[in-house]
mmCIF file of C-alpha atoms and ligand atoms in Angstrom:
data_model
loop_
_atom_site.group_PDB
_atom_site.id
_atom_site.type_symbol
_atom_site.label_atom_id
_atom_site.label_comp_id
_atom_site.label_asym_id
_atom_site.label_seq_id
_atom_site.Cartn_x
_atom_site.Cartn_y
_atom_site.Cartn_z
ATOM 1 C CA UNK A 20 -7.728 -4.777 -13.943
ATOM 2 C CA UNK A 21 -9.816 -5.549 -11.144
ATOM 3 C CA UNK A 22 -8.375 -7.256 -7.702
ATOM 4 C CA UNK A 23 -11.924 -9.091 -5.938
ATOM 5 C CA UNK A 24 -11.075 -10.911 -2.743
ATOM 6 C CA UNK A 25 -14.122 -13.585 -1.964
ATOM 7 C CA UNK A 26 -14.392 -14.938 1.636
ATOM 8 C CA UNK A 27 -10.708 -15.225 2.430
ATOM 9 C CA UNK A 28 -9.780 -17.250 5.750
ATOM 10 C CA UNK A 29 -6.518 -17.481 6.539
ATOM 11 C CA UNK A 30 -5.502 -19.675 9.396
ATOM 12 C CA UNK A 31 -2.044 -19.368 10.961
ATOM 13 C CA UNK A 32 -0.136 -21.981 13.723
ATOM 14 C CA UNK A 33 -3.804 -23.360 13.673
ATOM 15 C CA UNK A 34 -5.373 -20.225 14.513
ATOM 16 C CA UNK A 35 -8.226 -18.139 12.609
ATOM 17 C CA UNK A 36 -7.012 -14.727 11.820
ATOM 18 C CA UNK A 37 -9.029 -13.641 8.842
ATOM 19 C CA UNK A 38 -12.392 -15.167 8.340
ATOM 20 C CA UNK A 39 -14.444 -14.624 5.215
ATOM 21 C CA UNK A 40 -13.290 -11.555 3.965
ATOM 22 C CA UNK A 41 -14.908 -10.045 0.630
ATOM 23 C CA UNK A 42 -14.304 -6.991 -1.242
ATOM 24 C CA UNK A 43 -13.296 -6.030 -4.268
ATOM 25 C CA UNK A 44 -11.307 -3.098 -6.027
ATOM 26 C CA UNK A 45 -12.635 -2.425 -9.157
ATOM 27 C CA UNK A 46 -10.423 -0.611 -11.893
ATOM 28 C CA UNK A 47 -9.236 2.765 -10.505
ATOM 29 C CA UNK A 48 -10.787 3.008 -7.738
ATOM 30 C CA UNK A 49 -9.569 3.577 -4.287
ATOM 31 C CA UNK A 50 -10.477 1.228 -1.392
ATOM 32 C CA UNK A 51 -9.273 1.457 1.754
ATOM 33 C CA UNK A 52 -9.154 -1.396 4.374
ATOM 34 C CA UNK A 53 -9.501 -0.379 7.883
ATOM 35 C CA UNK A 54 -9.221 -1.590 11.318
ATOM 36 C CA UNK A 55 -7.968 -1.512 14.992
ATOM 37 C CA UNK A 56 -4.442 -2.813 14.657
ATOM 38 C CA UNK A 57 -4.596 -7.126 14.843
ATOM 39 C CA UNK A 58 -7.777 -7.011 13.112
ATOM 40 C CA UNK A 59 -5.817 -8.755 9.993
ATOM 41 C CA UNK A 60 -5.725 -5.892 7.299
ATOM 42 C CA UNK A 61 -1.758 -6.524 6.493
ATOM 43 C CA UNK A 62 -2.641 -10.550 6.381
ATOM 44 C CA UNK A 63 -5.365 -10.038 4.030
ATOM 45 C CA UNK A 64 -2.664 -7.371 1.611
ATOM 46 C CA UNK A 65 -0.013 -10.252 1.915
ATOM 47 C CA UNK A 66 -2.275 -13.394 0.688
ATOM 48 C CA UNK A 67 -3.158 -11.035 -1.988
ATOM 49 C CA UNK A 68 0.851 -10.627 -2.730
ATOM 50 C CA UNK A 69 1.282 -13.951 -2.190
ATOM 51 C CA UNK A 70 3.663 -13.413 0.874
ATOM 52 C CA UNK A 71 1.788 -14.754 3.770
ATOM 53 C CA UNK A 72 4.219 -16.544 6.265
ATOM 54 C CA UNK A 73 5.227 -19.868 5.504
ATOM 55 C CA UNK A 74 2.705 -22.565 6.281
ATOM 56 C CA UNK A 75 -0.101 -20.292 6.717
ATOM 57 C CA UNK A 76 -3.103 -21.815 5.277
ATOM 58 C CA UNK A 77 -5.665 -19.424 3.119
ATOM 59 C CA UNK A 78 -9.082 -20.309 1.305
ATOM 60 C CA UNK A 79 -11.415 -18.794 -0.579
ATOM 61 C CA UNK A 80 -10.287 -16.845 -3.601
ATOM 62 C CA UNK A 81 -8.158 -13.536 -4.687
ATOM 63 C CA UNK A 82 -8.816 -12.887 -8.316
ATOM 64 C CA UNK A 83 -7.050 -10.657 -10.344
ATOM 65 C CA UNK A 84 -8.077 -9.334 -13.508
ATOM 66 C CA UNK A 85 -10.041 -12.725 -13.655
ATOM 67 C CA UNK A 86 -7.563 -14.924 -12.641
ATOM 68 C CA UNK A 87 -6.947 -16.841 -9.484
ATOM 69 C CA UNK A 88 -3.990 -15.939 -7.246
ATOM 70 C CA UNK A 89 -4.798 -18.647 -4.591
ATOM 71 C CA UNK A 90 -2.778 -22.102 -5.372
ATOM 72 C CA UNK A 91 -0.539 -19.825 -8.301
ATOM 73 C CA UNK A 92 3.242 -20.490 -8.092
ATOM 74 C CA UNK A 93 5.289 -18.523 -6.315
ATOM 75 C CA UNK A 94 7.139 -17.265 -9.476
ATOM 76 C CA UNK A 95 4.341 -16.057 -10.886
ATOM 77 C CA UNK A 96 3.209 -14.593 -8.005
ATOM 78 C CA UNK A 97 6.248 -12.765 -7.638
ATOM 79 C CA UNK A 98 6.076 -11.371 -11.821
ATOM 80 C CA UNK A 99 3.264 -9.993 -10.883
ATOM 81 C CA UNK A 100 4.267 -8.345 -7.418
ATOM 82 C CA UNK A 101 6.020 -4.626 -8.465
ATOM 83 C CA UNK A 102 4.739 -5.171 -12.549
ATOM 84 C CA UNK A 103 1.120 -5.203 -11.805
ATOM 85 C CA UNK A 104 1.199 -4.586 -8.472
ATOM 86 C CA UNK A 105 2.955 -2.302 -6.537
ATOM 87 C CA UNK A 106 3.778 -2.307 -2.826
ATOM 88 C CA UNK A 107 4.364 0.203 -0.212
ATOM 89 C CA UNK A 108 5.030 -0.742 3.509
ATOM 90 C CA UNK A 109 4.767 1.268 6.594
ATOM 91 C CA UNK A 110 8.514 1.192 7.645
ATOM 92 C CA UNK A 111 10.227 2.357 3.955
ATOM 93 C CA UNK A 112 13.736 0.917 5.734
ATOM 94 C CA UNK A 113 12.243 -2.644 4.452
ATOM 95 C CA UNK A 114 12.120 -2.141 1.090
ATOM 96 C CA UNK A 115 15.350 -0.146 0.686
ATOM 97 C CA UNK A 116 18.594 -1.579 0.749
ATOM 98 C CA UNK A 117 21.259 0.661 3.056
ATOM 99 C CA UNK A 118 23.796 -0.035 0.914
ATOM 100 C CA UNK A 119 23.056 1.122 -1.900
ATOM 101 C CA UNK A 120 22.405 4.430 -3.770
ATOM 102 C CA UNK A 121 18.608 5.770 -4.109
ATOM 103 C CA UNK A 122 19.176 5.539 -8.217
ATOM 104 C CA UNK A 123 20.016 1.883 -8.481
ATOM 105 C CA UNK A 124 17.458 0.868 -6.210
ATOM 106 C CA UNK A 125 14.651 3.401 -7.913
ATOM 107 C CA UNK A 126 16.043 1.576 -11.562
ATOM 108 C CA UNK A 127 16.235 -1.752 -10.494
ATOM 109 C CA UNK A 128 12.809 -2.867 -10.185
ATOM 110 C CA UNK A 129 12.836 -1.606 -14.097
ATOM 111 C CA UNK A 130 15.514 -3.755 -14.802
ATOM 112 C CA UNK A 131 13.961 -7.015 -13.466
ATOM 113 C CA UNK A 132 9.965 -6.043 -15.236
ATOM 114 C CA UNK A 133 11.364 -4.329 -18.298
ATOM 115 C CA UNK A 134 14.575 -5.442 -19.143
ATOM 116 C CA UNK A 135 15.364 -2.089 -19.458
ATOM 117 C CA UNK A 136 19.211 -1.186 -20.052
ATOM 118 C CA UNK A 137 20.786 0.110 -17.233
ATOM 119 C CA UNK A 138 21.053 3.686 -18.575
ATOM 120 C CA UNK A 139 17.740 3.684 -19.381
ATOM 121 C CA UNK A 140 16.765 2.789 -16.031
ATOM 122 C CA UNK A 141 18.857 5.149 -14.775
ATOM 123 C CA UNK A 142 16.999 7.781 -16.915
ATOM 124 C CA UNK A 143 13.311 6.679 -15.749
ATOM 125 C CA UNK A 144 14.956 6.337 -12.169
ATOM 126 C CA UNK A 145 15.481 10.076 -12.487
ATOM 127 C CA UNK A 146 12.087 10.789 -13.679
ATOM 128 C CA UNK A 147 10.258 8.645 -11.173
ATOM 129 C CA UNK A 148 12.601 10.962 -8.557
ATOM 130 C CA UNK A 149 11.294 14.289 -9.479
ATOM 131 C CA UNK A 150 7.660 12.773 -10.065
ATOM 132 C CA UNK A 151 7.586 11.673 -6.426
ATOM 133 C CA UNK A 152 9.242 15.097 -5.719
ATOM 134 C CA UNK A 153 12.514 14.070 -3.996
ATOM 135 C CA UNK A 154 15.186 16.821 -4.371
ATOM 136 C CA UNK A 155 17.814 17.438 -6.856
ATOM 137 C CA UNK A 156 20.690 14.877 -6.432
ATOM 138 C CA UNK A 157 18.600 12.189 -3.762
ATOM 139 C CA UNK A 158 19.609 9.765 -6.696
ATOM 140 C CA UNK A 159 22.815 9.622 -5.846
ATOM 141 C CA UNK A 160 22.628 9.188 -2.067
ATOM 142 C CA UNK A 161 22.055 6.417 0.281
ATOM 143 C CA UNK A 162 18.840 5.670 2.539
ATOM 144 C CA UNK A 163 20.408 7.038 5.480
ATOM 145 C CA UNK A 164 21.377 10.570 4.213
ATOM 146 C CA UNK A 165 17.215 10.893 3.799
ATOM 147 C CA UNK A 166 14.888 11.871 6.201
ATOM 148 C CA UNK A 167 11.937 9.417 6.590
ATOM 149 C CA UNK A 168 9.379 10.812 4.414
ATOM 150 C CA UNK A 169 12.090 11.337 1.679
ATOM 151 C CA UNK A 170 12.808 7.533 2.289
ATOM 152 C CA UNK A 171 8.737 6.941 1.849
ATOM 153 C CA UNK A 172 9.020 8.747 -1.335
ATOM 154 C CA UNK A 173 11.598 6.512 -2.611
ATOM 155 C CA UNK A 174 9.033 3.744 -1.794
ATOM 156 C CA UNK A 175 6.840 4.812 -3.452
ATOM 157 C CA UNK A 176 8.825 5.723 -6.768
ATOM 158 C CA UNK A 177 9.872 2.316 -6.783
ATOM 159 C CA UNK A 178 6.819 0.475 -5.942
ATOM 160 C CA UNK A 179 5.316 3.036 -9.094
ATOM 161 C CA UNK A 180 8.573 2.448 -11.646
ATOM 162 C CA UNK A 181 7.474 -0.279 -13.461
ATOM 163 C CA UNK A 182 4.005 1.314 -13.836
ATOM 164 C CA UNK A 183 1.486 -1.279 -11.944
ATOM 165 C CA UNK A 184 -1.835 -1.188 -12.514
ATOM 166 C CA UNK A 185 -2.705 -1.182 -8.751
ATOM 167 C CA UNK A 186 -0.932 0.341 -5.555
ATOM 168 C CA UNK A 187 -1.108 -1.657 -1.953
ATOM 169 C CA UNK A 188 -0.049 0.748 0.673
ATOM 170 C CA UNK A 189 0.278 -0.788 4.269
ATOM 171 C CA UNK A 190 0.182 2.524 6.600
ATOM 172 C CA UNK A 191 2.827 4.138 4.402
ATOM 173 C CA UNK A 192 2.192 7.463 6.495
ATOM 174 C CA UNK A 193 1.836 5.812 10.228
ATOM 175 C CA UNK A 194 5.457 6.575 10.964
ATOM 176 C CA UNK A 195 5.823 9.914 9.428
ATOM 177 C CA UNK A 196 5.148 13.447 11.365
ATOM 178 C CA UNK A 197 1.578 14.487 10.867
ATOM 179 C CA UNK A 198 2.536 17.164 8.510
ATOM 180 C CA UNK A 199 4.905 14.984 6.675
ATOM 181 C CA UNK A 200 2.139 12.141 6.429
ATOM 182 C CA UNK A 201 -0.245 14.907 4.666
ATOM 183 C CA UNK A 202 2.043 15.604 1.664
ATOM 184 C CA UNK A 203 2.549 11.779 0.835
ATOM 185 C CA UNK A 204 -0.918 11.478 1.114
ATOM 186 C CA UNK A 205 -1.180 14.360 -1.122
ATOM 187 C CA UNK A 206 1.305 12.801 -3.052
ATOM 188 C CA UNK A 207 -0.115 9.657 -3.531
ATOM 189 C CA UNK A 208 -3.608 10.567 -4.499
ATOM 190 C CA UNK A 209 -2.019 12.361 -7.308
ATOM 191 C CA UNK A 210 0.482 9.161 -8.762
ATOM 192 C CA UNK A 211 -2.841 7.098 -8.673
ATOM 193 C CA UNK A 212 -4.901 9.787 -10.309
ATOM 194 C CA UNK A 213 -2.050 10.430 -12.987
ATOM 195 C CA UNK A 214 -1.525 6.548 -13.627
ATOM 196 C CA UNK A 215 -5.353 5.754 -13.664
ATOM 197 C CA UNK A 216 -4.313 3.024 -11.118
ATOM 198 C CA UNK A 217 -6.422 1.480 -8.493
ATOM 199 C CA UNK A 218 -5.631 1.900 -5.020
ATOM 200 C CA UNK A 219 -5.822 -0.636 -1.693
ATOM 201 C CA UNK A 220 -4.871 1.635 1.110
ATOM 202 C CA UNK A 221 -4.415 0.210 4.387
ATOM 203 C CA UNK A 222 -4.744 2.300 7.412
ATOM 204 C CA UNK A 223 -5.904 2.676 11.460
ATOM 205 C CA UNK A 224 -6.923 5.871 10.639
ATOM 206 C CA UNK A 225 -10.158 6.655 9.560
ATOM 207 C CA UNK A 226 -8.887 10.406 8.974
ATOM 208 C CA UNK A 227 -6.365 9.663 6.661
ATOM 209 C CA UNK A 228 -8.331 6.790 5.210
ATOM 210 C CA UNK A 229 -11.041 9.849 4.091
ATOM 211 C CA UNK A 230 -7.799 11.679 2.254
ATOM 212 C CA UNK A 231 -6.857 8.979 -0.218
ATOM 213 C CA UNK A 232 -10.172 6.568 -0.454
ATOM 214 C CA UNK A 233 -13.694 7.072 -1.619
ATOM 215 C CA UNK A 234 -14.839 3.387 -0.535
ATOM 216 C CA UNK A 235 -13.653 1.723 3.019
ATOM 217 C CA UNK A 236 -13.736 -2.313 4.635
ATOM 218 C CA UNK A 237 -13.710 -1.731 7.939
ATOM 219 C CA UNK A 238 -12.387 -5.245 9.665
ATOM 220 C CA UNK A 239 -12.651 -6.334 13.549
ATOM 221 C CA UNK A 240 -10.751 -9.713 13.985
ATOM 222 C CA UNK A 241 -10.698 -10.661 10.932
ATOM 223 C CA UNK A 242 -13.835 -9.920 9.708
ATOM 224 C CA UNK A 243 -15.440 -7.528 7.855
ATOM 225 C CA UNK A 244 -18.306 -5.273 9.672
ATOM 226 C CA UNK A 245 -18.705 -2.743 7.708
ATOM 227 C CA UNK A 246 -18.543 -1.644 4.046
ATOM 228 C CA UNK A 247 -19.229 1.620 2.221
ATOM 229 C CA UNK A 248 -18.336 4.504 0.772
ATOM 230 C CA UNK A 249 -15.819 6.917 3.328
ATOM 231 C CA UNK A 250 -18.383 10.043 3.502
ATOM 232 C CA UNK A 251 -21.115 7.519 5.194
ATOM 233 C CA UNK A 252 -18.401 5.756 7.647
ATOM 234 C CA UNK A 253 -17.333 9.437 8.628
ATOM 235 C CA UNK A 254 -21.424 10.822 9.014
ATOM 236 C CA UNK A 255 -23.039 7.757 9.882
ATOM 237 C CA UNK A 256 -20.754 4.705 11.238
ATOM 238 C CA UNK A 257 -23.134 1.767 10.896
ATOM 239 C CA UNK A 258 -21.372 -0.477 13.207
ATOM 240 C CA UNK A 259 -19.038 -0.065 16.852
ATOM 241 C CA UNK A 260 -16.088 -0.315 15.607
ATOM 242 C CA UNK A 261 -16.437 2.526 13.088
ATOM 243 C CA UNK A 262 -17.827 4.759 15.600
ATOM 244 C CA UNK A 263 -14.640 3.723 17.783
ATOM 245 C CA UNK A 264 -12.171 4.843 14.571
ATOM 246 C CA UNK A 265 -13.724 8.091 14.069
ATOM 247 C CA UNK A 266 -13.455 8.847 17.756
ATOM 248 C CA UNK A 267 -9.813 7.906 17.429
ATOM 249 C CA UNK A 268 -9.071 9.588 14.036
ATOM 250 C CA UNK A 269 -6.428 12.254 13.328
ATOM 251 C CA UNK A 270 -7.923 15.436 13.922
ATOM 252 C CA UNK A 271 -5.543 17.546 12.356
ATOM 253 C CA UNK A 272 -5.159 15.719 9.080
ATOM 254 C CA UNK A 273 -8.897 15.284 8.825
ATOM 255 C CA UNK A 274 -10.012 18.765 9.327
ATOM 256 C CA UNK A 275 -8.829 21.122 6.588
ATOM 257 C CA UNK A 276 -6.271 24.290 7.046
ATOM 258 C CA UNK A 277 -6.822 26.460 9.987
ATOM 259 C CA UNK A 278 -7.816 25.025 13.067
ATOM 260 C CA UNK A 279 -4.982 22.318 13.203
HETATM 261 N N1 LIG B 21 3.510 -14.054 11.182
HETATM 262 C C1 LIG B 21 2.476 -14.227 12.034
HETATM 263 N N2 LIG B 21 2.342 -15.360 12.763
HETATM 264 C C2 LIG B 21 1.307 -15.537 13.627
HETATM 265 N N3 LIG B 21 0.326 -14.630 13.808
HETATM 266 C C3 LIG B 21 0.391 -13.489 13.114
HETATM 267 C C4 LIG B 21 1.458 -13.223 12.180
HETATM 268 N N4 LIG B 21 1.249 -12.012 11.616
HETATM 269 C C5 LIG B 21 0.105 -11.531 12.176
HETATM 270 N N5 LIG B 21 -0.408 -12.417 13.065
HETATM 271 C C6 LIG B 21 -1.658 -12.244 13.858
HETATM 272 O O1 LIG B 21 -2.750 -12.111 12.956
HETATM 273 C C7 LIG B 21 -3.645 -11.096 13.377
HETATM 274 C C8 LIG B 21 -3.795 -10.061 12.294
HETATM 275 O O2 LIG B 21 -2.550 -9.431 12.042
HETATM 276 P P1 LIG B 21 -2.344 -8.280 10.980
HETATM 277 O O3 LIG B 21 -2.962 -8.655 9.702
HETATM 278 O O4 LIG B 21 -0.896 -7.966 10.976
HETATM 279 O O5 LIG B 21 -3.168 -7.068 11.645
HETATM 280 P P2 LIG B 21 -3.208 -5.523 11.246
HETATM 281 O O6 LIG B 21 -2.400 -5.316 10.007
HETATM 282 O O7 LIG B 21 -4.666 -5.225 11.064
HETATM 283 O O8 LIG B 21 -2.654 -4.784 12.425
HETATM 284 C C9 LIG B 21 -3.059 -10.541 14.671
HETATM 285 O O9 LIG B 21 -3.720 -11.167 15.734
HETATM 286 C C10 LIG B 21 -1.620 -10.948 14.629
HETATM 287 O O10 LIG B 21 -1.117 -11.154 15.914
HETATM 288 MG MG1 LIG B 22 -0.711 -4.117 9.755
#
């Protein structure tokens, strides 16, 4: 189940904003896609979800498992979205629905990819809960009773319920506290582990890029500059723009207990 991405443009109102971007994600392993913020990392995550504004105009091609996203109908582009591919966004507000409980909206994802019965969903929807580590009884409650990185951990149990074979995260810590955004990082490196999934991890952050990935696209408008594995980007940035990120990186997520 391999996601490769072959020089992607996407223009929107007429203008350029991803140009010839390449990469690929090969089965269970974790990329992540990095860049100042504008440099087009949640375009490029979209046209591979097929949910790019309306009227925006990509070429090149997104292949998935060996098939072609670009052109594919938005029905099957949305089968695949949450079954084969999970999402998780930066604000977890926009994928939850206020009014209703944590354990229908955990479950229903199930429902639509699995047919599941409702019960039965209800049952995984409980498991999913305690995998992402949410506390007794968060099933029952509504997305405002939760603080924000028990909201993120809903996210991310329902972008994981139906079991996709890859996770795109779009800065699903850049809102969180800096101790909060360590334990769903945490978090999250284990789900992808457990699941043997692949990973597309999306970040400004070069220090929290170095938690979750082992491989990093670094992008400057729209482009790629750099590629290569996260220990070389942290010891020897090749290009500007890398050197800029690690100047700018979290210092007290990247450096380990003790001097934070
Ligand atoms: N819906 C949109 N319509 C027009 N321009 C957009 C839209 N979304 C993003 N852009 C522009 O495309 C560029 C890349 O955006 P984006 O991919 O969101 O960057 P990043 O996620 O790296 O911060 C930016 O210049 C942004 O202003
Ligand atoms: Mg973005």
């Amino acid at each position: 189940m391999s996601l490769v991405v072959e020089n992607l443009s996407i223009e929107l109102d007429g203008r350029r904003v991803v140009t010839d971007v390449s990469f690929d994600v090969a089965d269970g392993a974790r990329v992540g896609l990095i860049g100042e913020s504008g440099s087009g990392k949640s375009l490029t995550a979209l046209a591979v979800l097929g949910l790019l504004p309306e009227g925006a105009a990509v070429s090149g091609s997104i292949r998935w498992n060996g098939t072609e996203l670009i052109g594919r109908h938005d029905r099957e582009l949305a089968a695949l979205r949450g079954a084969e591919i999970g999402i998780v966004f930066q604000e977890p507000q926009t994928a939850l629905n206020p009014l209703r409980t944590v354990g229908r909206q955990i479950a229903e994802p199930l429902r639509i990819h699995s047919r599941a019965s409702r019960r039965d969903a209800l049952a995984r929807a409980q498991a999913d809960a305690d995998r992402v580590r949410l506390p007794e009884g968060t099933l029952r409650r509504y997305p405002h009773q939760l603080s924000g990185g028990q909201r993120q951990r809903v996210a991310i149990a329902m972008a994981l319920s139906a079991r996709p074979r890859m996770l795109i995260a779009d800065e699903p810590t850049t809102a969180l506290d800096v101790t909060i955004q360590a334990e769903i990082l945490d978090l999250l490196g284990h789900l992808v582990d457990d699941d043997g999934m692949s990973l597309l991890f999306i970040t400004h952050d070069l220090a929290v890029l170095s938690q979750v990935a082992t491989h990093a696209v670094v992008l400057e408008h729209g482009r790629v500059v750099e590629t290569g594995a996260v220990g070389d980007l942290l010891t020897a940035p090749a290009s500007e723009v890398t050197r800029g990120l690690l100047r700018d990186a979290t210092a007290t997520v990247w450096r380990p207990e003790g001097d934070a």
